[in-house]
Amino acid sequence: MKREIIDEKKLLSILENTSKPDKVQIDEILSKALELNGIELEETATLLNVDEPEQLEKIFHTAYKVKEEIYGRRLVLFAPLYTSNYCANNCLYCGFRADNKEITRHALTIEQIKEETLGILEQGHKRILMLMGENHKQSSLDKFIEAIEAVYSVRDSKGSSIRRINVEIAPLSAEEFQRFSLVPIGTYTVFQETYHREIYQKMHPSGKKADYEWRLYVMDRALANGMHDVGIGVLFGLFDYRFEVLSLIEHSRYLDKYFGVGPHTISIPRIKPAKNAPVSNNIPYPVSDLELKKVVAALRLSVPYTGMILSTREPAQLRSELFDLGISQISAGSRTVPGGYKQAFSASSEYEEGQFVLNDCRSSGEVIADVIRHGYIPSFCTACYRSGRVGEDFMDQAKPGLIKLYCQPNGLTTLKEYLVDYADEETRKIGEELIEREILQIPDEHVRQLTRDYLHRIEQGERDLFF
Ligand code: SAM
Ligand code: SF4
């Protein structure tokens, strides 16, 4: 018999039985959260009930402190690469759904994938998230594996290549995971979309994705069959956001309990408009900007060691605010149309031809400059995965806060590479100033000295120096 991951009745009853807390209760929960061991589900639900501005500020500030303590001031950057928009499923919110007959379908050839990779590399990226629709004829796992090899093989004019590929594709079988675990990828991600079974069924009327349990147990199959790092998420707007937050926490703790490793990342996308996707234009449970801020803060306090990913679905200003509340990874300069990096697609073509509309349409260069101005280190680091700090080993190091010791200097060395190879003059200036400030914050004198040495060597032309 399958182990239970989500006890829907229990979660709904927690939500029903938690009321608005008083100041004393909030302070108690927040001081517990500062111990970095997470908080109880009831406590998370209690914090999600707060809407008094002064108390919310306290929650946000605590989330900020937890994030600083664990991750320091770095934000990891990546770009998505869509290899195919063929899809046999019919998710009511998605522009790639089979019933959308007005979209032009593409499955990129190996040559096109290489061109796209070049487009991404020339923005300075070192990490890619590869995605596709679910269609076994047009975009099989074998073709996808070939595409991964092709991405790693590309070098740009600076001699740089992609150093880490994360993957977000439909749930695989145990046998497929055994095969896939031999392919050098970082994190394997699948969003449950909604953990509420009945709503899930309504949103996914046909195709393989209609099977709630096949999707829910995907990470059990992944971790039992050789995968090291997994990512989870929900699509906010399908059901009560508070239920989804509690479910994400339950799923995380379940994976930690049974596989010794929680999810590497949690993603928090909200539904955006998409063509011929009825639910995307009539969202059943809209989540406001303030509610999204509560989601990020509540997750940061509840699962402090789990990375949190924010995409370009959200507008620039809100993205900046969410950095402070717990986001640790962001995409930049994204395109959701397969082939979108080579062709100059406009924002409206994302609606006509893409998976959904993007709200942060700035170039990677603009996003990076903004991150620097915000006082964060834009990091292109891929060191953990390449040094074998993955899965349980990563979590063991993340828990006592050691990751900060690697993340911060690696953030600085990879930013330096970016500044030397890709940045405009203004970004180089503010980036160098940031490096000078941040290097002084490295607590260990030996690491600080070695970082200075690495920075100098990068200036002299060496690349890919990391801790
Ligand atoms: N097709 C695979 C699947 O569904 O698992 C791979 C991931 S799909 C390309 C990426 C994610 O985009 C989906 O899991 C879904 O959460 C999200 N998505 C789909 N339609 C969206 C929309 N209208 N707005 C925002 N996100 C959307
Ligand atoms: Fe296909 Fe994924 Fe879009 Fe669903 S969300 S229609 S599975 S691409």
mmCIF file of N, CA, C and O in Angstrom, residues 315-374:
data_model
loop_
_atom_site.group_PDB
_atom_site.id
_atom_site.type_symbol
_atom_site.label_atom_id
_atom_site.label_comp_id
_atom_site.label_asym_id
_atom_site.label_seq_id
_atom_site.Cartn_x
_atom_site.Cartn_y
_atom_site.Cartn_z
ATOM 1 N N PRO A 315 6.190 40.370 -12.217
ATOM 2 C CA PRO A 315 6.773 41.634 -12.659
ATOM 3 C C PRO A 315 8.006 42.028 -11.836
ATOM 4 O O PRO A 315 8.171 41.586 -10.695
ATOM 5 N N ALA A 316 8.839 42.893 -12.452
ATOM 6 C CA ALA A 316 10.147 43.226 -11.874
ATOM 7 C C ALA A 316 10.068 43.721 -10.427
ATOM 8 O O ALA A 316 10.803 43.244 -9.566
ATOM 9 N N GLN A 317 9.164 44.664 -10.164
ATOM 10 C CA GLN A 317 9.129 45.260 -8.820
ATOM 11 C C GLN A 317 8.783 44.220 -7.759
ATOM 12 O O GLN A 317 9.434 44.128 -6.713
ATOM 13 N N LEU A 318 7.793 43.395 -8.039
ATOM 14 C CA LEU A 318 7.401 42.369 -7.069
ATOM 15 C C LEU A 318 8.533 41.363 -6.888
ATOM 16 O O LEU A 318 8.793 40.891 -5.774
ATOM 17 N N ARG A 319 9.215 41.054 -7.984
ATOM 18 C CA ARG A 319 10.337 40.100 -7.877
ATOM 19 C C ARG A 319 11.363 40.625 -6.872
ATOM 20 O O ARG A 319 11.842 39.891 -6.015
ATOM 21 N N SER A 320 11.679 41.907 -6.962
ATOM 22 C CA SER A 320 12.665 42.475 -6.033
ATOM 23 C C SER A 320 12.192 42.334 -4.587
ATOM 24 O O SER A 320 12.975 42.024 -3.701
ATOM 25 N N GLU A 321 10.903 42.567 -4.362
ATOM 26 C CA GLU A 321 10.400 42.462 -2.986
ATOM 27 C C GLU A 321 10.474 41.022 -2.490
ATOM 28 O O GLU A 321 10.753 40.755 -1.323
ATOM 29 N N LEU A 322 10.239 40.081 -3.402
ATOM 30 C CA LEU A 322 10.237 38.669 -2.990
ATOM 31 C C LEU A 322 11.651 38.145 -2.705
ATOM 32 O O LEU A 322 11.818 37.205 -1.931
ATOM 33 N N PHE A 323 12.673 38.788 -3.325
ATOM 34 C CA PHE A 323 14.055 38.373 -3.018
ATOM 35 C C PHE A 323 14.285 38.453 -1.510
ATOM 36 O O PHE A 323 14.913 37.594 -0.913
ATOM 37 N N ASP A 324 13.797 39.554 -0.938
ATOM 38 C CA ASP A 324 14.056 39.807 0.489
ATOM 39 C C ASP A 324 13.320 38.839 1.408
ATOM 40 O O ASP A 324 13.622 38.755 2.588
ATOM 41 N N LEU A 325 12.319 38.165 0.877
ATOM 42 C CA LEU A 325 11.488 37.312 1.752
ATOM 43 C C LEU A 325 11.884 35.846 1.683
ATOM 44 O O LEU A 325 11.311 35.025 2.388
ATOM 45 N N GLY A 326 12.820 35.507 0.804
ATOM 46 C CA GLY A 326 13.238 34.107 0.837
ATOM 47 C C GLY A 326 13.551 33.455 -0.477
ATOM 48 O O GLY A 326 13.959 32.293 -0.515
ATOM 49 N N ILE A 327 13.399 34.185 -1.593
ATOM 50 C CA ILE A 327 13.716 33.576 -2.897
ATOM 51 C C ILE A 327 15.234 33.381 -3.000
ATOM 52 O O ILE A 327 16.006 34.262 -2.634
ATOM 53 N N SER A 328 15.657 32.227 -3.516
ATOM 54 C CA SER A 328 17.100 32.002 -3.649
ATOM 55 C C SER A 328 17.535 31.805 -5.105
ATOM 56 O O SER A 328 18.723 31.840 -5.394
ATOM 57 N N GLN A 329 16.592 31.561 -6.011
ATOM 58 C CA GLN A 329 16.952 31.392 -7.429
ATOM 59 C C GLN A 329 15.931 32.112 -8.300
ATOM 60 O O GLN A 329 14.731 32.028 -8.020
ATOM 61 N N ILE A 330 16.422 32.746 -9.374
ATOM 62 C CA ILE A 330 15.499 33.419 -10.301
ATOM 63 C C ILE A 330 15.890 33.128 -11.750
ATOM 64 O O ILE A 330 17.063 32.940 -12.053
ATOM 65 N N SER A 331 14.875 33.131 -12.621
ATOM 66 C CA SER A 331 15.187 33.070 -14.042
ATOM 67 C C SER A 331 15.303 34.497 -14.557
ATOM 68 O O SER A 331 14.791 35.439 -13.936
ATOM 69 N N ALA A 332 15.965 34.652 -15.698
ATOM 70 C CA ALA A 332 16.121 35.997 -16.272
ATOM 71 C C ALA A 332 16.231 35.882 -17.780
ATOM 72 O O ALA A 332 16.801 34.921 -18.304
ATOM 73 N N GLY A 333 15.656 36.884 -18.457
ATOM 74 C CA GLY A 333 15.736 36.932 -19.931
ATOM 75 C C GLY A 333 15.009 35.774 -20.597
ATOM 76 O O GLY A 333 15.370 35.361 -21.699
ATOM 77 N N SER A 334 13.941 35.243 -19.946
ATOM 78 C CA SER A 334 13.324 33.983 -20.391
ATOM 79 C C SER A 334 12.487 34.090 -21.664
ATOM 80 O O SER A 334 11.922 35.144 -21.965
ATOM 81 N N ARG A 335 12.364 32.992 -22.360
ATOM 82 C CA ARG A 335 11.423 32.805 -23.473
ATOM 83 C C ARG A 335 10.710 31.476 -23.271
ATOM 84 O O ARG A 335 11.360 30.483 -22.951
ATOM 85 N N THR A 336 9.387 31.452 -23.464
ATOM 86 C CA THR A 336 8.661 30.174 -23.327
ATOM 87 C C THR A 336 8.253 29.598 -24.686
ATOM 88 O O THR A 336 7.546 28.605 -24.752
ATOM 89 N N VAL A 337 8.685 30.262 -25.764
ATOM 90 C CA VAL A 337 8.429 29.727 -27.108
ATOM 91 C C VAL A 337 9.663 28.914 -27.511
ATOM 92 O O VAL A 337 10.772 29.445 -27.459
ATOM 93 N N PRO A 338 9.495 27.639 -27.914
ATOM 94 C CA PRO A 338 10.683 26.921 -28.381
ATOM 95 C C PRO A 338 11.290 27.671 -29.568
ATOM 96 O O PRO A 338 10.577 28.006 -30.518
ATOM 97 N N GLY A 339 12.571 27.970 -29.495
ATOM 98 C CA GLY A 339 13.204 28.761 -30.563
ATOM 99 C C GLY A 339 13.205 30.248 -30.254
ATOM 100 O O GLY A 339 13.657 31.053 -31.062
ATOM 101 N N GLY A 340 12.691 30.635 -29.095
ATOM 102 C CA GLY A 340 12.477 32.049 -28.766
ATOM 103 C C GLY A 340 13.742 32.856 -28.531
ATOM 104 O O GLY A 340 13.703 34.081 -28.570
ATOM 105 N N TYR A 341 14.867 32.210 -28.262
ATOM 106 C CA TYR A 341 16.097 32.998 -28.046
ATOM 107 C C TYR A 341 16.712 33.414 -29.379
ATOM 108 O O TYR A 341 17.291 34.485 -29.493
ATOM 109 N N LYS A 342 16.576 32.559 -30.364
ATOM 110 C CA LYS A 342 17.171 32.868 -31.676
ATOM 111 C C LYS A 342 16.330 33.931 -32.375
ATOM 112 O O LYS A 342 16.837 34.933 -32.859
ATOM 113 N N GLN A 343 15.004 33.698 -32.396
ATOM 114 C CA GLN A 343 14.135 34.672 -33.046
ATOM 115 C C GLN A 343 13.791 35.745 -32.019
ATOM 116 O O GLN A 343 13.600 35.427 -30.864
ATOM 117 N N ALA A 344 13.702 36.984 -32.492
ATOM 118 C CA ALA A 344 13.379 38.052 -31.544
ATOM 119 C C ALA A 344 11.870 38.100 -31.333
ATOM 120 O O ALA A 344 11.165 38.879 -31.957
ATOM 121 N N PHE A 345 11.341 37.228 -30.442
ATOM 122 C CA PHE A 345 9.913 37.258 -30.156
ATOM 123 C C PHE A 345 9.584 38.437 -29.244
ATOM 124 O O PHE A 345 10.362 38.781 -28.366
ATOM 125 N N SER A 346 8.406 39.001 -29.418
ATOM 126 C CA SER A 346 7.991 40.092 -28.540
ATOM 127 C C SER A 346 7.143 39.522 -27.412
ATOM 128 O O SER A 346 6.806 38.340 -27.416
ATOM 129 N N ALA A 347 6.793 40.372 -26.437
ATOM 130 C CA ALA A 347 5.990 39.905 -25.304
ATOM 131 C C ALA A 347 4.657 39.346 -25.796
ATOM 132 O O ALA A 347 4.154 38.346 -25.296
ATOM 133 N N SER A 348 4.054 39.980 -26.836
ATOM 134 C CA SER A 348 2.744 39.497 -27.280
ATOM 135 C C SER A 348 2.858 38.118 -27.930
ATOM 136 O O SER A 348 1.922 37.323 -27.889
ATOM 137 N N SER A 349 4.028 37.814 -28.509
ATOM 138 C CA SER A 349 4.144 36.483 -29.109
ATOM 139 C C SER A 349 4.233 35.399 -28.051
ATOM 140 O O SER A 349 3.957 34.240 -28.315
ATOM 141 N N GLU A 350 4.609 35.765 -26.820
ATOM 142 C CA GLU A 350 4.579 34.775 -25.738
ATOM 143 C C GLU A 350 3.119 34.345 -25.514
ATOM 144 O O GLU A 350 2.851 33.212 -25.166
ATOM 145 N N TYR A 351 2.187 35.303 -25.694
ATOM 146 C CA TYR A 351 0.774 34.947 -25.535
ATOM 147 C C TYR A 351 0.304 34.112 -26.723
ATOM 148 O O TYR A 351 -0.331 33.081 -26.555
ATOM 149 N N GLU A 352 0.661 34.544 -27.922
ATOM 150 C CA GLU A 352 0.200 33.841 -29.131
ATOM 151 C C GLU A 352 0.839 32.462 -29.256
ATOM 152 O O GLU A 352 0.198 31.497 -29.629
ATOM 153 N N GLU A 353 2.131 32.376 -28.952
ATOM 154 C CA GLU A 353 2.893 31.173 -29.280
ATOM 155 C C GLU A 353 3.526 30.487 -28.081
ATOM 156 O O GLU A 353 4.007 29.367 -28.189
ATOM 157 N N GLY A 354 3.571 31.164 -26.943
ATOM 158 C CA GLY A 354 4.283 30.601 -25.794
ATOM 159 C C GLY A 354 3.368 29.819 -24.871
ATOM 160 O O GLY A 354 2.190 29.592 -25.162
ATOM 161 N N GLN A 355 3.937 29.421 -23.717
ATOM 162 C CA GLN A 355 3.147 28.634 -22.771
ATOM 163 C C GLN A 355 2.223 29.533 -21.960
ATOM 164 O O GLN A 355 1.128 29.153 -21.582
ATOM 165 N N PHE A 356 2.707 30.739 -21.691
ATOM 166 C CA PHE A 356 1.920 31.733 -20.941
ATOM 167 C C PHE A 356 2.623 33.071 -21.093
ATOM 168 O O PHE A 356 3.746 33.137 -21.603
ATOM 169 N N VAL A 357 1.994 34.145 -20.600
ATOM 170 C CA VAL A 357 2.565 35.487 -20.733
ATOM 171 C C VAL A 357 3.594 35.735 -19.629
ATOM 172 O O VAL A 357 3.368 35.367 -18.476
ATOM 173 N N LEU A 358 4.698 36.363 -20.003
ATOM 174 C CA LEU A 358 5.717 36.705 -19.002
ATOM 175 C C LEU A 358 5.515 38.145 -18.564
ATOM 176 O O LEU A 358 5.118 38.987 -19.363
ATOM 177 N N ASN A 359 5.824 38.440 -17.308
ATOM 178 C CA ASN A 359 5.662 39.808 -16.824
ATOM 179 C C ASN A 359 6.970 40.540 -16.623
ATOM 180 O O ASN A 359 6.984 41.747 -16.511
ATOM 181 N N ASP A 360 8.048 39.773 -16.512
ATOM 182 C CA ASP A 360 9.351 40.426 -16.428
ATOM 183 C C ASP A 360 10.064 40.153 -17.742
ATOM 184 O O ASP A 360 10.677 39.114 -17.933
ATOM 185 N N CYS A 361 9.930 41.105 -18.672
ATOM 186 C CA CYS A 361 10.454 40.889 -20.022
ATOM 187 C C CYS A 361 11.807 41.559 -20.217
ATOM 188 O O CYS A 361 12.259 41.751 -21.341
ATOM 189 N N ARG A 362 12.448 41.953 -19.119
ATOM 190 C CA ARG A 362 13.754 42.603 -19.258
ATOM 191 C C ARG A 362 14.799 41.606 -19.747
ATOM 192 O O ARG A 362 14.653 40.397 -19.567
ATOM 193 N N SER A 363 15.871 42.137 -20.327
ATOM 194 C CA SER A 363 16.978 41.255 -20.747
ATOM 195 C C SER A 363 17.683 40.748 -19.490
ATOM 196 O O SER A 363 17.549 41.340 -18.405
ATOM 197 N N SER A 364 18.475 39.690 -19.648
ATOM 198 C CA SER A 364 19.245 39.194 -18.502
ATOM 199 C C SER A 364 20.141 40.300 -17.953
ATOM 200 O O SER A 364 20.274 40.453 -16.736
ATOM 201 N N GLY A 365 20.749 41.071 -18.865
ATOM 202 C CA GLY A 365 21.655 42.146 -18.435
ATOM 203 C C GLY A 365 20.947 43.135 -17.522
ATOM 204 O O GLY A 365 21.487 43.555 -16.491
ATOM 205 N N GLU A 366 19.717 43.496 -17.889
ATOM 206 C CA GLU A 366 18.975 44.458 -17.060
ATOM 207 C C GLU A 366 18.639 43.847 -15.693
ATOM 208 O O GLU A 366 18.721 44.515 -14.662
ATOM 209 N N VAL A 367 18.237 42.570 -15.694
ATOM 210 C CA VAL A 367 17.888 41.917 -14.422
ATOM 211 C C VAL A 367 19.128 41.863 -13.520
ATOM 212 O O VAL A 367 19.069 42.187 -12.329
ATOM 213 N N ILE A 368 20.264 41.504 -14.120
ATOM 214 C CA ILE A 368 21.495 41.362 -13.333
ATOM 215 C C ILE A 368 21.893 42.712 -12.716
ATOM 216 O O ILE A 368 22.216 42.792 -11.525
ATOM 217 N N ALA A 369 21.822 43.779 -13.514
ATOM 218 C CA ALA A 369 22.164 45.108 -12.987
ATOM 219 C C ALA A 369 21.224 45.459 -11.837
ATOM 220 O O ALA A 369 21.648 46.002 -10.803
ATOM 221 N N ASP A 370 19.961 45.126 -11.986
ATOM 222 C CA ASP A 370 18.975 45.432 -10.950
ATOM 223 C C ASP A 370 19.260 44.650 -9.661
ATOM 224 O O ASP A 370 19.153 45.187 -8.557
ATOM 225 N N VAL A 371 19.627 43.385 -9.818
ATOM 226 C CA VAL A 371 19.946 42.551 -8.649
ATOM 227 C C VAL A 371 21.143 43.154 -7.905
ATOM 228 O O VAL A 371 21.145 43.262 -6.672
ATOM 229 N N ILE A 372 22.123 43.605 -8.660
ATOM 230 C CA ILE A 372 23.315 44.212 -8.036
ATOM 231 C C ILE A 372 22.914 45.481 -7.285
ATOM 232 O O ILE A 372 23.294 45.683 -6.134
ATOM 233 N N ARG A 373 22.103 46.326 -7.933
ATOM 234 C CA ARG A 373 21.673 47.570 -7.279
ATOM 235 C C ARG A 373 20.898 47.273 -6.007
ATOM 236 O O ARG A 373 20.907 48.038 -5.058
ATOM 237 N N HIS A 374 20.236 46.144 -5.998
ATOM 238 C CA HIS A 374 19.442 45.743 -4.835
ATOM 239 C C HIS A 374 20.344 45.186 -3.723
ATOM 240 O O HIS A 374 19.878 44.830 -2.654
#
